[in-house]
Coordinates of N, CA and C in Angstrom, one line a residue:
X264 N 0.8 -1.1 0.0 CA 0.0 0.0 0.0 C 0.9 1.2 0.0
X265 N 0.5 2.2 0.7 CA 1.3 3.4 0.6 C 2.3 3.3 1.7
X266 N 3.5 3.5 1.3 CA 4.5 3.5 2.2 C 4.8 5.0 2.6
X267 N 4.4 5.3 3.7 CA 4.7 6.7 4.1 C 5.6 6.7 5.3
X268 N 6.4 7.6 5.3 CA 7.3 7.7 6.4 C 6.6 8.2 7.7
X269 N 7.2 8.0 8.7 CA 6.6 8.5 10.0 C 6.5 10.0 10.0
X270 N 7.4 10.7 9.5 CA 7.4 12.2 9.5 C 6.2 12.6 8.7
X271 N 5.9 11.9 7.5 CA 4.8 12.3 6.7 C 3.5 12.0 7.4
X272 N 3.5 10.9 8.0 CA 2.3 10.5 8.7 C 2.0 11.4 9.8
X273 N 3.0 11.9 10.5 CA 2.8 12.8 11.6 C 2.3 14.2 11.1
X274 N 2.8 14.6 9.9 CA 2.4 15.8 9.3 C 0.9 15.7 8.9
X275 N 0.6 14.5 8.3 CA -0.8 14.3 7.9 C -1.7 14.3 9.1
X276 N -1.3 13.7 10.2 CA -2.2 13.7 11.4 C -2.3 15.1 11.9
X277 N -1.2 15.8 11.9 CA -1.2 17.2 12.4 C -2.2 18.0 11.5
X278 N -2.1 17.9 10.2 CA -3.0 18.6 9.3 C -4.4 18.2 9.5
X279 N -4.6 16.9 9.7 CA -6.0 16.5 9.9 C -6.5 17.0 11.2
X280 N -5.7 17.0 12.3 CA -6.1 17.6 13.6 C -6.4 19.1 13.4
X281 N -5.5 19.7 12.6 CA -5.6 21.2 12.4 C -6.9 21.4 11.7
X282 N -7.2 20.6 10.7 CA -8.5 20.8 9.9 C -9.7 20.6 10.9
X283 N -9.6 19.6 11.8 CA -10.7 19.4 12.7 C -10.8 20.6 13.6
X284 N -9.7 21.1 14.1 CA -9.8 22.3 15.0 C -10.3 23.5 14.2
X285 N -9.9 23.7 13.0 CA -10.4 24.8 12.2 C -11.9 24.6 12.0
X286 N -12.3 23.4 11.7 CA -13.7 23.1 11.4 C -14.5 23.4 12.7
X287 N -14.0 23.0 13.8 CA -14.7 23.2 15.1 C -14.7 24.7 15.4
X288 N -13.7 25.4 15.0 CA -13.6 26.9 15.2 C -14.7 27.5 14.3
X289 N -14.8 27.1 13.1 CA -15.8 27.6 12.2 C -17.2 27.4 12.7
X290 N -17.5 26.1 13.1 CA -18.8 25.8 13.7 C -19.0 26.7 14.9
X291 N -18.1 26.8 15.8 CA -18.2 27.6 17.0 C -18.4 29.1 16.6
X292 N -17.7 29.6 15.6 CA -17.9 31.0 15.1 C -19.3 31.2 14.6
X293 N -19.8 30.3 13.8 CA -21.2 30.4 13.2 C -22.2 30.3 14.3
X294 N -21.9 29.4 15.3 CA -22.9 29.3 16.4 C -22.8 30.6 17.2
X295 N -21.7 31.1 17.5 CA -21.6 32.3 18.4 C -22.1 33.5 17.6
X296 N -21.9 33.5 16.3 CA -22.5 34.6 15.5 C -24.0 34.5 15.5
X297 N -24.6 33.3 15.4 CA -26.0 33.1 15.5 C -26.5 33.5 16.9
X298 N -25.8 33.1 17.9 CA -26.1 33.4 19.3 C -26.0 34.9 19.5
X299 N -25.0 35.5 18.9 CA -24.9 37.0 19.1 C -26.1 37.7 18.4
X300 N -26.5 37.2 17.2 CA -27.7 37.8 16.6 C -28.9 37.7 17.5
X301 N -29.1 36.5 18.0 CA -30.3 36.3 18.9 C -30.2 37.2 20.1
X302 N -29.0 37.3 20.7 CA -28.9 38.2 21.9 C -29.2 39.6 21.5
X303 N -28.8 40.1 20.3 CA -29.1 41.4 19.9 C -30.6 41.6 19.7
X304 N -31.2 40.6 19.1 CA -32.7 40.7 18.9 C -33.4 40.8 20.3
X305 N -32.9 40.0 21.2 CA -33.5 40.0 22.6 C -33.2 41.4 23.2
X306 N -32.0 41.9 23.0 CA -31.7 43.3 23.6 C -32.7 44.3 23.0
X307 N -32.9 44.2 21.6 CA -33.8 45.2 21.0 C -35.2 45.0 21.5
X308 N -35.6 43.8 21.7 CA -37.0 43.5 22.2 C -37.1 44.1 23.6
X309 N -36.1 43.9 24.4 CA -36.2 44.4 25.8 C -36.2 45.9 25.8
X310 N -35.4 46.5 24.9 CA -35.3 47.9 24.8 C -36.7 48.5 24.4
X311 N -37.3 47.8 23.4 CA -38.6 48.3 23.0 C -39.7 48.1 24.1
X312 N -39.6 47.0 24.8 CA -40.5 46.8 26.0 C -40.3 47.9 27.0
X313 N -39.0 48.2 27.3 CA -38.7 49.3 28.3 C -39.4 50.6 27.8
X314 N -39.3 50.9 26.5 CA -39.9 52.1 26.0 C -41.4 52.1 26.1
X315 N -42.0 50.9 25.8 CA -43.4 50.8 26.0 C -43.9 51.0 27.5
X316 N -43.1 50.4 28.3 CA -43.4 50.5 29.8 C -43.3 51.9 30.2
X317 N -42.3 52.6 29.7 CA -42.1 54.1 30.0 C -43.3 54.8 29.6
X318 N -43.7 54.6 28.3 CA -44.9 55.3 27.7 C -46.2 55.0 28.6
X319 N -46.3 53.7 28.9 CA -47.5 53.3 29.7 C -47.5 54.0 31.1
X320 N -46.3 54.0 31.7 CA -46.2 54.7 33.1 C -46.5 56.1 32.9
X321 N -46.0 56.8 31.9 CA -46.3 58.2 31.7 C -47.7 58.4 31.5
X322 N -48.4 57.6 30.6 CA -49.8 57.7 30.3 C -50.6 57.5 31.6
X323 N -50.2 56.5 32.4 CA -51.0 56.3 33.7 C -50.8 57.5 34.6
X324 N -49.6 58.0 34.7 CA -49.4 59.2 35.6 C -50.2 60.4 35.1
X325 N -50.2 60.6 33.8 CA -50.9 61.8 33.3 C -52.4 61.6 33.5
X326 N -52.9 60.3 33.3 CA -54.3 60.1 33.6 C -54.7 60.2 35.1
X327 N -53.8 59.8 35.9 CA -54.0 59.9 37.4 C -54.1 61.4 37.7
X328 N -53.2 62.2 37.2 CA -53.3 63.6 37.5 C -54.6 64.2 37.0
X329 N -54.9 63.8 35.8 CA -56.2 64.3 35.2 C -57.4 63.8 35.9
X330 N -57.4 62.6 36.3 CA -58.5 62.0 37.1 C -58.6 62.7 38.5
X331 N -57.4 63.0 39.1 CA -57.5 63.7 40.4 C -58.1 65.0 40.2
X332 N -57.7 65.8 39.2 CA -58.3 67.1 38.9 C -59.8 66.9 38.7
X333 N -60.2 66.0 37.8 CA -61.6 65.8 37.4 C -62.3 65.3 38.6
X334 N -61.8 64.4 39.4 CA -62.5 63.8 40.6 C -62.7 64.9 41.6
X335 N -61.7 65.8 41.8 CA -61.9 66.8 42.8 C -63.0 67.8 42.4
X336 N -62.9 68.2 41.1 CA -63.9 69.2 40.6 C -65.3 68.5 40.5
X337 N -65.3 67.3 39.9 CA -66.5 66.6 39.7 C -67.1 66.2 41.1
X338 N -66.2 65.7 42.0 CA -66.6 65.3 43.3 C -67.3 66.4 44.1
X339 N -66.7 67.6 44.1 CA -67.3 68.7 44.8 C -68.6 69.1 44.2
X340 N -68.7 69.0 42.8 CA -69.9 69.4 42.2 C -71.0 68.3 42.6
X341 N -70.6 67.1 42.5 CA -71.6 66.0 42.9 C -72.0 66.2 44.3
X342 N -71.1 66.4 45.2 CA -71.4 66.6 46.6 C -72.4 67.8 46.8
X343 N -72.1 68.9 46.1 CA -73.0 70.0 46.3 C -74.4 69.7 45.8
X344 N -74.4 69.0 44.6 CA -75.7 68.7 44.1 C -76.5 67.7 45.0
X345 N -75.8 66.7 45.5 CA -76.4 65.8 46.4 C -76.9 66.5 47.7
X346 N -76.1 67.4 48.2 CA -76.4 68.2 49.4 C -77.7 69.0 49.1
X347 N -77.7 69.7 48.0 CA -78.9 70.5 47.6 C -80.1 69.6 47.5
X348 N -80.0 68.5 46.8 CA -81.1 67.5 46.7 C -81.6 67.1 48.0
X349 N -80.7 66.7 48.9 CA -81.1 66.2 50.2 C -81.8 67.3 51.0
X350 N -81.3 68.6 50.9 CA -81.9 69.7 51.7 C -83.3 69.9 51.1
X351 N -83.5 69.9 49.8 CA -84.8 70.1 49.2 C -85.7 69.0 49.6
X352 N -85.2 67.8 49.6 CA -86.0 66.6 50.0 C -86.4 66.7 51.4
X353 N -85.5 67.1 52.3 CA -85.8 67.2 53.7 C -86.8 68.4 54.0
X354 N -86.7 69.4 53.3 CA -87.6 70.5 53.4 C -89.1 70.0 53.1
X355 N -89.2 69.3 52.0 CA -90.5 68.7 51.6 C -91.0 67.8 52.7
X356 N -90.1 67.0 53.2 CA -90.5 66.0 54.3 C -91.0 66.8 55.5
X357 N -90.2 67.8 55.9 CA -90.6 68.6 57.1 C -92.0 69.3 56.9
X358 N -92.2 69.8 55.7 CA -93.5 70.4 55.4 C -94.6 69.3 55.5
X359 N -94.4 68.2 55.0 CA -95.4 67.1 55.1 C -95.6 66.7 56.5
X360 N -94.5 66.6 57.3 CA -94.7 66.3 58.7 C -95.5 67.4 59.4
X361 N -95.3 68.7 59.1 CA -96.1 69.7 59.7 C -97.6 69.6 59.4
X362 N -97.8 69.3 58.1 CA -99.2 69.1 57.7 C -99.8 67.9 58.4
X363 N -99.1 66.8 58.5 CA -99.6 65.6 59.3 C -99.8 66.0 60.7
X364 N -98.9 66.8 61.3 CA -99.2 67.1 62.7 C -100.4 67.9 62.9
X365 N -100.7 68.9 62.0 CA -101.9 69.7 62.1 C -103.1 68.8 61.9
X366 N -103.0 67.9 60.9 CA -104.2 66.9 60.7 C -104.4 66.0 61.9
X367 N -103.3 65.6 62.5 CA -103.4 64.7 63.7 C -104.0 65.5 64.9
X368 N -103.6 66.8 65.0 CA -104.2 67.6 66.1 C -105.7 67.7 65.9
X369 N -106.1 68.0 64.6 CA -107.5 68.1 64.3 C -108.3 66.8 64.6
X370 N -107.6 65.7 64.2 CA -108.3 64.4 64.4 C -108.4 64.1 65.9
X371 N -107.3 64.5 66.7 CA -107.4 64.3 68.2 C -108.5 65.1 68.8
X372 N -108.6 66.4 68.3 CA -109.7 67.2 68.9 C -111.0 66.6 68.5
X373 N -111.2 66.2 67.3 CA -112.5 65.6 66.8 C -112.8 64.4 67.7
X374 N -111.8 63.5 67.9 CA -112.0 62.3 68.6 C -112.4 62.6 70.1
X375 N -111.7 63.5 70.7 CA -112.0 63.9 72.1 C -113.4 64.5 72.2
X376 N -113.8 65.3 71.2 CA -115.1 65.8 71.2 C -116.2 64.7 71.1
X377 N -115.9 63.8 70.2 CA -116.9 62.6 70.0 C -116.9 61.8 71.3
X378 N -115.7 61.5 71.9 CA -115.7 60.7 73.1 C -116.5 61.4 74.2
X379 N -116.3 62.7 74.3 CA -117.1 63.5 75.3 C -118.6 63.4 75.1
X380 N -119.0 63.5 73.8 CA -120.4 63.4 73.5 C -120.9 62.0 73.8
X381 N -120.1 61.0 73.5 CA -120.5 59.6 73.8 C -120.6 59.4 75.3
X382 N -119.7 59.9 76.0 CA -119.8 59.8 77.5 C -121.1 60.4 78.0
X383 N -121.4 61.6 77.5 CA -122.6 62.3 77.9 C -123.9 61.5 77.6
X384 N -123.9 60.9 76.3 CA -125.0 60.1 75.9 C -125.1 58.8 76.8
X385 N -123.9 58.2 77.2 CA -124.0 57.0 78.0 C -124.5 57.4 79.4
X386 N -124.1 58.6 79.9 CA -124.7 59.0 81.2 C -126.2 59.2 81.1
X387 N -126.6 59.8 80.0 CA -128.1 60.0 79.9 C -128.8 58.6 79.8
X388 N -128.2 57.7 79.0 CA -128.9 56.4 78.9 C -128.8 55.6 80.2
X389 N -127.8 55.6 80.9 CA -127.6 54.9 82.2 C -128.2 55.6 83.4
X390 N -128.8 56.8 83.2 CA -129.3 57.6 84.3 C -130.6 56.9 84.7
X391 N -130.6 56.6 86.0 CA -131.8 56.1 86.6 C -132.1 57.0 87.8
X392 N -133.4 57.3 87.9 CA -133.8 58.2 89.0 C -133.4 57.5 90.3
X393 N -132.9 58.2 91.2 CA -132.5 57.6 92.5 C -133.6 57.4 93.4
X394 N -133.5 56.3 94.1 CA -134.5 56.0 95.2 C -133.6 56.2 96.4
X395 N -134.3 56.4 97.5 CA -133.6 56.5 98.8 C -132.9 55.2 99.1
X396 N -133.4 54.1 98.6 CA -132.8 52.8 98.9 C -131.5 52.6 98.2
X397 N -131.3 53.2 97.0 CA -130.2 53.0 96.2 C -129.0 53.9 96.5
X398 N -129.1 54.9 97.3 CA -128.1 55.8 97.5 C -127.1 55.2 98.5
X399 N -125.8 55.3 98.2 CA -124.8 54.8 99.0 C -124.2 55.9 99.8
X400 N -124.8 56.2 101.0 CA -124.4 57.3 101.8 C -123.0 57.2 102.3
X401 N -122.5 56.1 102.6 CA -121.2 55.9 103.1 C -120.1 56.3 102.1
X402 N -120.4 55.9 100.8 CA -119.5 56.3 99.7 C -119.5 57.8 99.5
X403 N -120.6 58.4 99.6 CA -120.7 59.9 99.4 C -119.9 60.6 100.5
X404 N -120.1 60.1 101.7 CA -119.3 60.7 102.8 C -117.8 60.5 102.6
X405 N -117.4 59.3 102.2 CA -116.0 59.0 102.0 C -115.4 59.9 100.9
X406 N -116.1 60.0 99.8 CA -115.6 60.9 98.7 C -115.5 62.3 99.1
X407 N -116.5 62.8 99.9 CA -116.5 64.2 100.4 C -115.3 64.4 101.3
X408 N -115.0 63.4 102.2 CA -113.9 63.5 103.1 C -112.6 63.5 102.4
X409 N -112.6 62.8 101.2 CA -111.3 62.7 100.5 C -111.1 64.0 99.7
X410 N -112.0 65.0 99.7 CA -111.8 66.2 99.1 C -112.6 66.4 97.8
X411 N -113.5 65.5 97.5 CA -114.2 65.7 96.2 C -115.3 66.8 96.4
X412 N -115.6 67.5 95.3 CA -116.6 68.5 95.4 C -118.0 67.8 95.2
X413 N -119.0 68.6 95.6 CA -120.4 68.0 95.5 C -120.7 67.7 94.0
X414 N -120.3 68.6 93.1 CA -120.5 68.3 91.7 C -119.9 67.0 91.2
X415 N -118.6 66.8 91.6 CA -117.9 65.6 91.2 C -118.5 64.4 91.8
X416 N -118.9 64.5 93.1 CA -119.6 63.3 93.7 C -120.9 63.0 93.0
X417 N -121.6 64.1 92.6 CA -122.9 63.9 91.9 C -122.7 63.2 90.6
X418 N -121.7 63.6 89.8 CA -121.4 63.0 88.5 C -121.0 61.6 88.7
X419 N -120.1 61.3 89.7 CA -119.6 60.0 89.9 C -120.7 59.0 90.3
X420 N -121.6 59.5 91.2 CA -122.6 58.6 91.8 C -123.9 58.6 90.9
X421 N -123.9 59.5 89.9 CA -125.1 59.7 89.1 C -126.3 60.1 89.9
X422 N -126.1 61.1 90.7 CA -127.2 61.7 91.5 C -127.3 63.2 91.2
X423 N -128.4 63.7 91.6 CA -128.5 65.2 91.5 C -127.7 65.8 92.6
X424 N -127.3 67.0 92.3 CA -126.5 67.8 93.3 C -127.2 68.0 94.6
X425 N -128.5 68.2 94.4 CA -129.4 68.4 95.6 C -129.4 67.2 96.5
X426 N -129.4 66.0 95.9 CA -129.4 64.8 96.7 C -128.1 64.6 97.5
X427 N -127.0 64.9 96.8 CA -125.7 64.8 97.5 C -125.7 65.8 98.7
X428 N -126.2 67.1 98.4 CA -126.2 68.1 99.4 C -127.1 67.7 100.6
X429 N -128.2 67.1 100.3 CA -129.1 66.6 101.4 C -128.5 65.6 102.2
X430 N -127.8 64.6 101.6 CA -127.1 63.5 102.4 C -126.0 64.1 103.3
X431 N -125.3 65.1 102.7 CA -124.2 65.7 103.5 C -124.8 66.5 104.7
X432 N -126.0 67.2 104.5 CA -126.6 68.0 105.6 C -127.1 67.0 106.6
X433 N -127.7 65.9 106.2 CA -128.2 65.0 107.2 C -127.1 64.4 108.0
X434 N -125.9 64.2 107.4 CA -124.8 63.7 108.2 C -124.1 64.8 109.0
X435 N -124.6 66.0 109.0 CA -124.1 67.1 109.7 C -122.7 67.5 109.3
X436 N -122.4 67.3 108.0 CA -121.1 67.7 107.5 C -121.2 69.0 106.7
X437 N -122.2 69.3 106.1 CA -122.3 70.4 105.3 C -123.3 71.4 105.8

């Protein structure tokens, strides 16, 4: 076959190894070049994201300031409108309450008058002429001693004032 000397063979091995090293270096170069391009793309993307974040933060800050101004102006306007509405509503309610109070007073007066009339009619209906047998003289004397007037005793006992006066005279009190 080929008779090669050891020197030639070592040169060929060296060249072969050198070719492999160069090939590995080229592969490494292309890979690193590809990696470098990807890194640059990532850097550009990150830079664009940072710009967008800056724009968004600025927009948010501007809107917050605008909203604060709007909210304070709008808020005070809304508060004053609500306050005015409440005051007007309360005034109407107070007027209605006053009307109701007047109506209730009239109703109370009417009811009291009707009750008084009913009491008078009941007294007339339940009035029975007194007999000497039905008069409770002890009770008349007790009520008079307790400070009741003759008129009050007469109404309470359903007697004539004259009858009460007569019983008190007979008892030597009046």
